[in-house]
Coordinates of C-alpha atoms in Angstrom, one line a residue:
Chain A
M1 CA 46.3 25.4 31.2
A2 CA 47.6 27.4 28.2
K3 CA 48.6 25.6 25.1
I4 CA 52.3 26.3 23.8
I5 CA 52.4 25.9 20.0
V6 CA 55.6 26.0 17.9
V7 CA 55.5 27.1 14.2
T8 CA 58.6 25.4 12.8
S9 CA 59.9 24.1 9.4
G10 CA 63.6 23.9 9.3
K11 CA 63.7 25.6 5.9
G12 CA 63.5 29.6 5.6
G13 CA 60.8 31.4 3.3
V14 CA 58.1 28.2 3.6
G15 CA 55.7 30.5 5.6
K16 CA 56.3 30.4 9.4
T17 CA 55.9 33.8 10.0
T18 CA 52.8 34.3 7.7
T19 CA 51.2 31.3 9.6
S20 CA 52.2 32.4 13.0
A21 CA 50.3 35.7 12.2
A22 CA 47.3 34.3 10.5
F23 CA 47.0 31.4 13.1
A24 CA 47.4 33.4 16.2
T25 CA 45.0 36.1 14.4
G26 CA 42.4 33.2 13.8
L27 CA 42.5 32.0 17.5
A28 CA 41.8 35.5 18.8
L29 CA 38.8 35.7 16.4
R30 CA 37.7 32.8 17.8
G31 CA 37.9 34.6 21.2
Y32 CA 40.7 32.7 22.7
Q33 CA 43.5 34.9 24.6
T34 CA 46.4 34.5 22.3
V35 CA 50.0 35.6 22.2
V36 CA 52.3 35.2 19.3
I37 CA 56.1 35.2 20.2
D38 CA 59.0 36.0 17.6
F39 CA 61.8 33.9 18.2
D40 CA 64.0 35.0 15.4
V41 CA 66.4 37.2 17.2
G42 CA 68.3 39.5 15.2
L43 CA 66.0 39.0 12.5
R44 CA 62.6 40.0 13.6
N45 CA 59.8 40.3 11.3
L46 CA 56.5 39.1 12.8
D47 CA 56.0 42.7 14.0
L48 CA 56.2 43.6 10.2
V49 CA 53.8 40.9 9.1
M50 CA 51.6 42.0 12.2
G51 CA 51.8 45.7 11.1
C52 CA 53.1 46.8 14.5
E53 CA 56.7 47.5 13.7
R54 CA 56.4 51.3 14.9
R55 CA 55.0 50.4 18.2
V56 CA 57.9 48.0 19.5
V57 CA 59.4 49.6 22.6
Y58 CA 60.7 46.5 24.6
D59 CA 61.2 43.0 23.3
F60 CA 61.6 39.6 24.4
I61 CA 65.2 39.8 25.4
N62 CA 64.6 43.0 27.5
V63 CA 61.9 40.7 29.4
I64 CA 64.4 37.9 29.8
N65 CA 67.0 40.3 31.1
G66 CA 64.7 42.3 33.4
E67 CA 65.3 45.5 31.3
G68 CA 61.5 45.8 31.0
N69 CA 58.6 44.3 32.4
L70 CA 56.0 41.9 30.2
N71 CA 53.6 44.2 29.9
Q72 CA 55.6 47.0 28.6
A73 CA 56.8 44.6 26.0
L74 CA 53.3 42.9 24.8
I75 CA 51.9 44.8 21.9
K76 CA 48.1 44.9 21.8
D77 CA 46.6 44.1 18.4
K78 CA 44.7 47.2 17.5
R79 CA 42.1 45.2 15.1
V80 CA 41.6 42.1 17.2
E81 CA 40.5 41.3 20.7
N82 CA 42.5 39.1 22.7
L83 CA 45.6 39.3 20.5
F84 CA 49.0 40.0 21.7
I85 CA 52.6 40.2 20.0
L86 CA 55.8 39.8 21.7
P87 CA 58.4 40.9 19.2
A88 CA 62.0 39.6 19.0
S89 CA 64.8 41.7 19.6
Q90 CA 66.6 43.2 16.6
T91 CA 70.0 44.1 18.1
R92 CA 71.0 41.5 20.4
D93 CA 72.8 38.0 19.6
K94 CA 70.5 35.1 19.3
D95 CA 72.4 33.5 22.4
A96 CA 70.7 36.0 24.6
L97 CA 67.8 33.6 24.5
T98 CA 68.4 31.3 27.4
L99 CA 66.3 28.2 28.4
K100 CA 65.7 29.8 31.7
G101 CA 64.8 33.1 30.5
V102 CA 62.4 31.6 28.0
L103 CA 60.9 29.3 30.4
K104 CA 60.3 32.6 32.9
V105 CA 58.6 34.2 30.3
L106 CA 56.4 31.4 29.3
E107 CA 55.4 30.8 32.7
T108 CA 54.0 34.3 33.2
L109 CA 52.4 34.2 29.8
R110 CA 50.6 31.0 30.6
K111 CA 48.8 32.6 33.6
R112 CA 47.1 35.2 31.2
F113 CA 46.8 33.4 27.9
E114 CA 44.9 30.4 26.5
F115 CA 47.5 29.9 23.1
I116 CA 51.1 30.7 23.0
I117 CA 52.3 30.8 19.6
C118 CA 56.0 30.6 19.0
D119 CA 57.3 31.8 15.6
S120 CA 60.5 29.7 15.0
P121 CA 63.3 31.0 13.1
A122 CA 64.6 29.0 10.1
G123 CA 67.4 26.4 10.6
I124 CA 68.2 23.7 13.3
E125 CA 70.4 26.0 15.6
H126 CA 70.0 27.4 19.1
G127 CA 67.0 29.8 18.0
A128 CA 64.9 26.9 16.5
I129 CA 65.5 25.1 19.6
M130 CA 64.6 27.6 21.8
A131 CA 61.2 28.1 20.1
M132 CA 60.3 24.1 20.0
Y133 CA 61.8 23.4 23.6
F134 CA 58.8 24.1 25.7
A135 CA 56.0 23.4 23.1
D136 CA 52.8 21.1 23.6
E137 CA 52.0 21.1 20.0
A138 CA 54.0 22.1 16.8
I139 CA 52.8 23.1 13.2
I140 CA 55.3 22.1 10.7
V141 CA 54.9 24.3 7.7
T142 CA 56.0 22.5 4.6
N143 CA 56.2 23.6 0.9
P144 CA 55.6 20.7 -1.8
E145 CA 59.2 21.0 -2.8
V146 CA 61.8 18.6 -1.9
S147 CA 64.2 20.8 0.1
S148 CA 61.4 21.9 2.4
V149 CA 60.2 18.3 2.9
R150 CA 63.5 17.0 3.7
D151 CA 64.1 20.0 6.4
S152 CA 60.8 19.3 7.8
D153 CA 61.9 15.7 8.3
R154 CA 64.9 17.0 10.1
I155 CA 62.8 19.0 12.3
I156 CA 60.4 16.1 13.3
G157 CA 63.3 14.3 14.4
M158 CA 64.6 17.2 16.6
L159 CA 61.1 17.5 18.3
S160 CA 61.0 14.2 19.3
S161 CA 64.7 14.2 20.9
K162 CA 65.7 18.0 21.5
T163 CA 62.6 19.2 23.4
R164 CA 61.4 19.5 27.0
R165 CA 58.7 16.6 26.6
A166 CA 61.5 14.3 25.0
V167 CA 64.2 15.2 27.4
Q168 CA 61.7 14.5 30.3
N169 CA 59.8 11.5 28.8
L170 CA 56.7 13.3 28.9
P171 CA 53.8 12.6 26.3
A172 CA 55.2 13.5 23.0
I173 CA 54.7 16.9 21.2
R174 CA 51.4 16.9 19.1
E175 CA 52.7 17.3 15.4
H176 CA 50.6 18.9 12.6
L177 CA 51.3 19.2 8.9
L178 CA 50.7 22.3 7.2
V179 CA 51.4 22.3 3.5
T180 CA 51.6 25.9 2.3
R181 CA 52.2 27.6 -1.1
Y182 CA 50.2 24.8 -2.6
A183 CA 49.3 25.1 -6.4
P184 CA 46.8 22.2 -7.2
K185 CA 47.2 22.7 -10.7
R186 CA 50.5 21.9 -10.8
V187 CA 49.8 19.0 -8.6
I188 CA 47.6 17.7 -11.3
S189 CA 50.0 18.3 -14.1
G190 CA 52.4 16.2 -12.1
D191 CA 54.9 19.0 -11.5
M192 CA 54.3 19.4 -7.6
L193 CA 54.2 17.0 -4.9
S194 CA 50.5 16.4 -3.8
V195 CA 49.8 16.9 0.0
E196 CA 49.3 13.1 0.0
D197 CA 53.0 12.6 -1.2
V198 CA 54.1 14.9 1.3
Q199 CA 52.1 13.1 4.2
D200 CA 53.4 9.8 3.0
I201 CA 56.9 10.9 3.4
L202 CA 56.5 13.0 6.6
A203 CA 53.8 10.5 8.2
I204 CA 52.6 12.9 10.7
P205 CA 48.9 14.1 11.0
F206 CA 47.6 16.3 8.4
L207 CA 46.2 20.0 9.7
G208 CA 45.4 21.6 6.1
I209 CA 46.6 23.1 3.0
I210 CA 47.3 26.9 2.3
P211 CA 47.2 27.6 -1.4
E212 CA 49.7 29.8 -3.2
S213 CA 47.9 33.1 -3.4
K214 CA 48.5 36.6 -4.2
S215 CA 46.8 37.7 -1.2
V216 CA 49.7 36.6 1.2
L217 CA 52.1 39.0 -0.3
Q218 CA 49.6 41.6 -0.2
A219 CA 48.8 41.1 3.3
S220 CA 52.2 41.4 4.4
N221 CA 52.8 44.5 2.2
S222 CA 50.1 46.1 4.3
G223 CA 51.1 44.6 7.5
I224 CA 47.6 42.6 7.8
P225 CA 47.6 39.1 9.0
V226 CA 45.9 37.5 5.8
T227 CA 43.0 36.1 8.1
L228 CA 41.5 39.4 8.4
D229 CA 41.3 39.5 4.5
K230 CA 37.9 38.3 3.7
K231 CA 38.3 37.9 0.3
S232 CA 41.4 35.7 0.4
D233 CA 41.5 32.1 -0.6
A234 CA 44.5 31.7 1.7
G235 CA 43.1 33.7 4.7
K236 CA 39.9 31.2 4.3
A237 CA 42.3 28.2 4.3
Y238 CA 43.9 29.7 7.6
L239 CA 40.7 30.0 9.1
D240 CA 39.8 26.4 8.3
V241 CA 43.2 25.4 9.8
V242 CA 42.2 27.2 13.1
A243 CA 38.8 25.4 13.0
R244 CA 40.3 22.0 12.2
F245 CA 43.2 22.6 15.1
L246 CA 40.2 23.6 17.6
G247 CA 38.8 19.9 16.8
E248 CA 36.0 20.4 14.1
E249 CA 35.8 18.2 11.3
L250 CA 35.9 20.3 8.2
P251 CA 36.8 18.9 4.5
V252 CA 39.9 19.9 2.8
V253 CA 39.2 22.4 0.0
E254 CA 41.4 21.7 -2.8
K255 CA 40.5 23.2 -5.8
K256 CA 40.6 20.6 -8.4
G257 CA 41.2 20.9 -12.1
F258 CA 38.1 20.6 -14.7
L259 CA 39.3 17.1 -15.9
T260 CA 39.9 15.8 -12.7
R261 CA 36.7 16.6 -11.4
L262 CA 35.0 15.0 -14.6
F263 CA 36.9 11.7 -14.3
K264 CA 37.7 11.1 -10.7
N265 CA 36.3 7.8 -9.8
Chain B
M1 CA 41.3 3.0 -12.1
S2 CA 39.8 6.3 -13.4
I3 CA 40.4 7.2 -16.8
L4 CA 42.4 10.1 -16.1
K5 CA 45.1 7.7 -14.0
Y6 CA 45.3 5.2 -16.9
F7 CA 46.3 8.2 -19.4
H8 CA 48.8 9.1 -16.6
T9 CA 50.4 5.7 -16.9
L10 CA 51.0 6.0 -20.4
R11 CA 52.8 9.3 -20.0
P12 CA 56.5 9.3 -19.1
K13 CA 57.2 10.1 -15.4
K14 CA 56.5 13.5 -14.0
T15 CA 58.9 15.4 -11.9
A16 CA 56.4 15.1 -9.0
A17 CA 57.0 11.4 -8.8
V18 CA 60.8 11.6 -9.2
A19 CA 60.6 13.8 -6.1
K20 CA 58.5 11.9 -4.2
E21 CA 60.7 8.6 -4.9
R22 CA 64.1 10.7 -4.1
L23 CA 62.8 11.8 -0.9
Q24 CA 61.6 8.5 0.2
I25 CA 65.0 7.3 0.0
I26 CA 66.9 10.1 1.6
V27 CA 64.5 10.7 4.2
A28 CA 64.5 6.9 5.2
H29 CA 68.5 7.2 5.1
E30 CA 68.6 10.2 7.2
R31 CA 66.1 8.7 9.8
N32 CA 68.0 5.7 10.0
L33 CA 71.1 7.8 11.0
R34 CA 69.5 9.8 13.5
D35 CA 67.8 6.9 15.3
S36 CA 71.3 5.1 15.7
P37 CA 73.1 6.1 19.0
V38 CA 76.5 4.8 17.2
I39 CA 76.4 7.9 15.1
E40 CA 77.4 10.1 18.1
Y41 CA 80.7 8.3 18.8
L42 CA 81.6 7.7 14.9
P43 CA 83.8 10.5 14.3
K44 CA 85.8 9.7 17.6
L45 CA 86.1 6.1 16.6
Q46 CA 87.3 6.9 13.2
Q47 CA 90.0 9.2 14.6
E48 CA 91.4 6.5 17.2
L49 CA 91.3 3.6 14.3
L50 CA 93.4 6.2 12.1
E51 CA 96.0 6.7 15.1
V52 CA 96.0 2.9 15.6
I53 CA 96.6 1.9 12.0
R54 CA 99.0 4.8 11.6
K55 CA 101.3 2.7 14.3
Y56 CA 101.6 0.1 11.7
T57 CA 101.5 1.7 8.1
A58 CA 101.3 5.3 6.4
I59 CA 97.7 6.1 5.9
Q60 CA 95.9 9.4 5.0
N61 CA 92.6 10.6 6.5
E62 CA 90.7 10.1 3.5
D63 CA 91.7 6.3 3.2
I64 CA 89.3 5.4 6.0
K65 CA 85.7 5.2 5.4
I66 CA 83.4 4.3 8.1
N67 CA 79.6 4.0 7.4
I68 CA 76.6 2.6 9.4
E69 CA 73.7 0.9 7.7
K70 CA 70.6 -0.2 9.4
D71 CA 69.0 -3.2 8.0
G72 CA 65.7 -4.2 10.1
E73 CA 67.0 -5.1 13.5
Y74 CA 70.5 -5.1 12.7
E75 CA 73.2 -2.2 12.6
I76 CA 76.0 -2.7 9.9
L77 CA 79.2 -0.8 10.7
E78 CA 81.1 -0.8 7.8
L79 CA 84.9 0.0 7.8
N80 CA 87.0 0.4 4.6
I81 CA 90.6 1.2 4.8
V82 CA 92.5 1.4 1.6
L83 CA 96.0 0.7 1.7
S84 CA 98.1 2.0 -1.2
D85 CA 100.8 0.2 -2.6
E86 CA 103.4 2.3 -1.4
N87 CA 102.2 1.7 2.2
Q88 CA 103.0 -1.9 2.1

């Protein structure tokens, strides 16, 4: 049975789309049939980050409305086997997403894919709820910064009240904390919340850390998921995240300053 | 305690520590509100209370303040109505 995973955060600009692209690519590299869906209707961007913006013909809303079929809308990645993208509509109103329509598409995708990654729009409105509603698991993307942490807590509240699993009293959505744009040096100097701080506050299971990295912008500039950049520290961190998600035990690599390494314990 | 931590304690509080403290307070507060079913009917309750009170005295919308605090097992509904001198 396919797993539906929502990548969400509440706050915008924290790295949801980067994470969706990198995580889906990582799963596909492991050989899993993976599809990543852009739920940001009206502000589609996953296609750009994945580098397939010129191949979009039909989109998610077209499929819901029966104007095109799913096979016409799914874009097969040219670099990674087993990886597909379902783009959002750029022209429609976000209300075009309906629970019934989303369910219909997800049910069809479930038969063909092992992982369905839902890239949520920012905010706590309709689009964000549509993205999380049918999820089995959730990756909560958080920056070590006050507004992002607070918004993540709001989203965690919604995951446990506004989703199918909550409404139908099914087992709760499995939550995973992903701290992105992390700068260990600033943590050591005391000017950035540490990953432990963020975890203390949000109190959900930890999945990984993605360091602040130049390579993330370089990757999106070129339309290449950062996990395909073998030299990128962020790309490696995402591969670790995928491994940990799949149940492998990996140590958390958090670059330490010279002094901390010297004096710790 | 590591040597580094010892030196840390001698320095004034860093901004990350301030951030954590502020977040813990606001997040706890917002969770309490979220978990309370009372919150949903609060605006309507406030409106109806205003109407009842207006039968007896003139008050403005902002003269009534309503708040829910959660204290362990208990929920405290706090209602503050300000009557100005002219009203009485």
